[in-house]
Amino acid sequence: MASRTGQVNRPAVIVHGGAGGWEDAAAQEATAGCVRAVAAAAELLQAGGTALDAAEAACCVLEDEPLYDAGIGSYLNAAGEVELDAILVDGGAAGSLPDFGAVAGLRHLQNPIRLARKILEQRSERFFIGNGADALAAQLGLPQIENEALITAARRKLHAAQREAEKNEVQQGPAPGGTVGVAVRDPSGRLAAATSTGGSLHKPPGRVGDSPLFGAGAYARAGLGAASATGDGESIMRALLTQDAVERLATASQDAQGTCAAAIHQLLHSIPDAGVGLILVDGAGRFGAAHSSDAMPHAWWNGGEIHSRFHCSKRP
Ligand code: ASP
């Protein structure tokens, strides 16, 4: 059914499992995980859940899957520990500013996106980091876990290989992706975006990338769109990639897909080697997805079947 603005009042969900150098078998597994995350969001939306409910639920599914660099299974930093970053963005009501909750450097929480939601809805502050963020999670009733419990055997092996390569000054290929992200439009037209990550492989302790930064790792604005980014965080934060993509929709002659490709193209103009990826849903529930990395598993749904793939146009 079309609204007065001509927008179709149907739900739309798109999720990604990270831009990077995925091998085909892993990319296929990660794509299947994206389908499971979309299914969880779809179920909630069909039961009357909001865009924020759906974005949080899909993100939790991906944080719980050890194959992504988010929640359990995140990459280790150079000190052999996991530090987690996440953001949840609410596009807001028509005419209002978007809002968000964000966290960085968490060490004892399996689902950082849950804390981002609580910050968005229960706090006047917007961004918590490190020990303070972990303490807030405990105070707000989120279960704490040992940092060890976030680490899988596969990630330990990758960490050891990375250390060895650095010791021998051997250049490693691009790491597989694994940051996760979600963009949702609910049937009322409300928009939300979520991004969650363990950050870059072997990052120095304390390093925070684009993922939890409003307008960089995720952005949403009423009526326009919602987006999540992944890949080379230092490039994405300089370009404010998700904000750039969503704000382009206000004037764009392009559709959602063309807008994603144009935003990445603009970033590559300044930083030609950046491996990045972007998903987007516009105010009418249309999708865009583009990446300059080798692959980006992603899946999407707007009321019918769930679709998925791990490559789209490699270079927009
Ligand atoms: N953007 C993330 C970061 O820089 C990493 C990724 O998406 O692969 O922390």
Short mmCIF file of C-alpha atoms in Angstrom, two decimals, residues 132-307:
data_model
loop_
_atom_site.label_atom_id
_atom_site.label_comp_id
_atom_site.label_asym_id
_atom_site.label_seq_id
_atom_site.Cartn_x
_atom_site.Cartn_y
_atom_site.Cartn_z
CA GLY A 132 33.60 2.58 32.00
CA ALA A 133 31.56 1.00 29.20
CA ASP A 134 32.01 -2.51 30.65
CA ALA A 135 31.00 -1.23 34.09
CA LEU A 136 27.92 0.47 32.63
CA ALA A 137 26.94 -2.81 30.91
CA ALA A 138 27.09 -4.61 34.27
CA GLN A 139 25.14 -1.81 35.95
CA LEU A 140 22.44 -2.06 33.26
CA GLY A 141 22.10 -5.81 33.82
CA LEU A 142 23.95 -7.14 30.77
CA PRO A 143 25.82 -10.38 31.48
CA GLN A 144 29.61 -9.97 31.73
CA ILE A 145 31.99 -12.56 30.33
CA GLU A 146 35.72 -13.16 30.47
CA ASN A 147 37.65 -11.69 27.55
CA GLU A 148 38.96 -15.24 26.93
CA ALA A 149 35.41 -16.41 26.27
CA LEU A 150 35.18 -14.08 23.26
CA ILE A 151 38.26 -15.70 21.67
CA THR A 152 37.99 -18.73 19.37
CA ALA A 153 40.75 -21.22 18.44
CA ALA A 154 40.59 -20.03 14.81
CA ARG A 155 41.25 -16.42 15.86
CA ARG A 156 44.14 -17.48 18.09
CA LYS A 157 45.69 -19.25 15.11
CA LEU A 158 45.23 -16.18 12.91
CA HIS A 159 46.79 -14.02 15.63
CA ALA A 160 49.81 -16.34 15.89
CA ALA A 161 50.24 -16.30 12.09
CA GLN A 162 50.04 -12.51 12.06
CA ARG A 163 52.67 -12.22 14.80
CA GLU A 164 54.96 -14.56 12.93
CA ALA A 165 54.49 -12.64 9.69
CA GLU A 166 55.28 -9.35 11.43
CA LYS A 167 58.37 -10.84 13.07
CA ASN A 168 59.62 -12.06 9.70
CA GLU A 169 58.49 -8.86 7.99
CA VAL A 170 56.28 -10.82 5.57
CA GLN A 171 53.39 -8.93 4.01
CA GLN A 172 50.01 -10.64 4.68
CA GLY A 173 47.09 -10.50 2.20
CA PRO A 174 43.91 -8.61 3.13
CA ALA A 175 42.24 -10.06 6.22
CA PRO A 176 38.87 -11.69 5.71
CA GLY A 177 36.08 -9.28 6.57
CA GLY A 178 33.81 -9.84 9.48
CA THR A 179 32.54 -6.57 10.89
CA VAL A 180 28.75 -6.83 10.85
CA GLY A 181 26.12 -4.26 9.97
CA VAL A 182 22.39 -3.83 9.52
CA ALA A 183 20.08 -1.24 7.92
CA VAL A 184 16.32 -1.41 8.48
CA ARG A 185 13.13 0.39 7.46
CA ASP A 186 10.10 -0.72 9.46
CA PRO A 187 6.55 -0.59 8.06
CA SER A 188 5.94 2.82 9.71
CA GLY A 189 8.91 4.19 7.74
CA ARG A 190 11.24 4.47 10.77
CA LEU A 191 14.89 3.84 9.88
CA ALA A 192 17.70 2.31 11.94
CA ALA A 193 21.29 1.19 11.39
CA ALA A 194 23.69 -0.92 13.45
CA THR A 195 27.39 -1.77 13.15
CA SER A 196 29.46 -4.01 15.42
CA THR A 197 33.11 -5.08 15.20
CA GLY A 198 36.21 -6.41 16.90
CA GLY A 199 38.11 -3.91 14.74
CA SER A 200 41.07 -4.50 12.47
CA LEU A 201 43.23 -7.61 12.76
CA HIS A 202 46.12 -7.19 15.23
CA LYS A 203 45.22 -3.56 15.95
CA PRO A 204 47.22 -1.77 18.65
CA PRO A 205 45.34 -1.87 21.98
CA GLY A 206 43.13 1.20 22.24
CA ARG A 207 42.74 1.68 18.48
CA VAL A 208 39.15 2.47 17.50
CA GLY A 209 38.05 2.43 13.86
CA ASP A 210 35.06 3.89 12.08
CA SER A 211 32.49 1.33 13.22
CA PRO A 212 31.16 3.02 16.40
CA LEU A 213 31.44 6.54 14.96
CA PHE A 214 28.16 8.26 14.07
CA GLY A 215 28.18 9.11 10.35
CA ALA A 216 31.20 6.90 9.67
CA GLY A 217 30.35 3.28 10.65
CA ALA A 218 26.58 3.84 10.66
CA TYR A 219 24.05 6.59 10.00
CA ALA A 220 20.31 6.98 9.49
CA ARG A 221 18.03 9.96 8.88
CA ALA A 222 14.25 10.07 8.82
CA GLY A 223 12.79 9.83 5.34
CA LEU A 224 16.18 9.52 3.66
CA GLY A 225 17.87 6.24 4.53
CA ALA A 226 19.99 4.10 6.84
CA ALA A 227 23.48 2.73 6.14
CA SER A 228 26.27 0.62 7.65
CA ALA A 229 29.90 0.63 6.47
CA THR A 230 32.74 -1.85 6.73
CA GLY A 231 36.37 -2.17 5.72
CA ASP A 232 39.32 0.18 6.07
CA GLY A 233 38.16 2.17 9.08
CA GLU A 234 40.76 4.91 8.85
CA SER A 235 39.47 5.73 5.33
CA ILE A 236 35.77 5.39 6.19
CA MET A 237 36.03 7.81 9.12
CA ARG A 238 37.81 10.43 7.00
CA ALA A 239 35.07 10.20 4.36
CA LEU A 240 32.14 9.94 6.85
CA LEU A 241 31.00 7.28 4.42
CA THR A 242 27.55 6.40 5.76
CA GLN A 243 26.55 10.01 6.35
CA ASP A 244 27.78 10.93 2.89
CA ALA A 245 25.75 8.10 1.32
CA VAL A 246 22.51 8.83 3.21
CA GLU A 247 22.70 12.61 2.74
CA ARG A 248 23.24 12.09 -0.99
CA LEU A 249 19.72 10.61 -1.09
CA ALA A 250 18.29 14.09 -0.36
CA THR A 251 19.38 15.39 -3.72
CA ALA A 252 20.40 12.26 -5.58
CA SER A 253 19.47 11.69 -9.10
CA GLN A 254 20.57 8.11 -8.43
CA ASP A 255 18.68 5.27 -6.77
CA ALA A 256 19.88 3.55 -3.57
CA GLN A 257 22.28 1.29 -5.45
CA GLY A 258 23.75 4.15 -7.51
CA THR A 259 24.11 6.21 -4.34
CA CYS A 260 26.15 3.49 -2.59
CA ALA A 261 28.41 3.14 -5.60
CA ALA A 262 28.82 6.94 -5.89
CA ALA A 263 29.75 7.35 -2.20
CA ILE A 264 32.41 4.63 -2.46
CA HIS A 265 33.64 6.07 -5.74
CA GLN A 266 34.10 9.45 -4.05
CA LEU A 267 36.12 7.86 -1.21
CA LEU A 268 38.32 5.97 -3.69
CA HIS A 269 38.99 9.22 -5.53
CA SER A 270 40.96 10.42 -2.48
CA ILE A 271 42.15 7.04 -1.14
CA PRO A 272 42.43 4.76 -4.19
CA ASP A 273 43.52 1.59 -2.37
CA ALA A 274 40.85 1.57 0.35
CA GLY A 275 38.97 -1.72 0.72
CA VAL A 276 35.54 -0.67 1.94
CA GLY A 277 31.91 -1.77 1.73
CA LEU A 278 28.51 -0.16 2.28
CA ILE A 279 24.89 -1.28 2.62
CA LEU A 280 21.95 1.09 2.48
CA VAL A 281 18.16 1.11 2.64
CA ASP A 282 16.39 4.27 1.47
CA GLY A 283 13.24 5.90 2.86
CA ALA A 284 11.06 3.87 0.51
CA GLY A 285 12.71 0.56 1.46
CA ARG A 286 14.92 0.20 -1.63
CA PHE A 287 18.38 -1.35 -1.23
CA GLY A 288 21.93 -0.52 -2.19
CA ALA A 289 25.15 -2.49 -1.60
CA ALA A 290 28.64 -1.87 -2.99
CA HIS A 291 32.23 -2.65 -2.07
CA SER A 292 35.77 -2.06 -3.30
CA SER A 293 37.10 -5.05 -1.31
CA ASP A 294 37.21 -8.59 -2.75
CA ALA A 295 33.88 -9.59 -1.24
CA MET A 296 31.18 -8.54 1.20
CA PRO A 297 28.64 -11.20 2.25
CA HIS A 298 25.21 -9.62 2.50
CA ALA A 299 21.51 -10.53 2.53
CA TRP A 300 18.28 -8.56 2.23
CA TRP A 301 14.50 -8.88 2.51
CA ASN A 302 11.51 -6.65 1.86
CA GLY A 303 8.57 -8.86 2.55
CA GLY A 304 9.13 -11.71 0.10
CA GLU A 305 12.01 -14.15 -0.08
CA ILE A 306 15.39 -13.46 1.53
CA HIS A 307 18.10 -12.83 -1.08
#
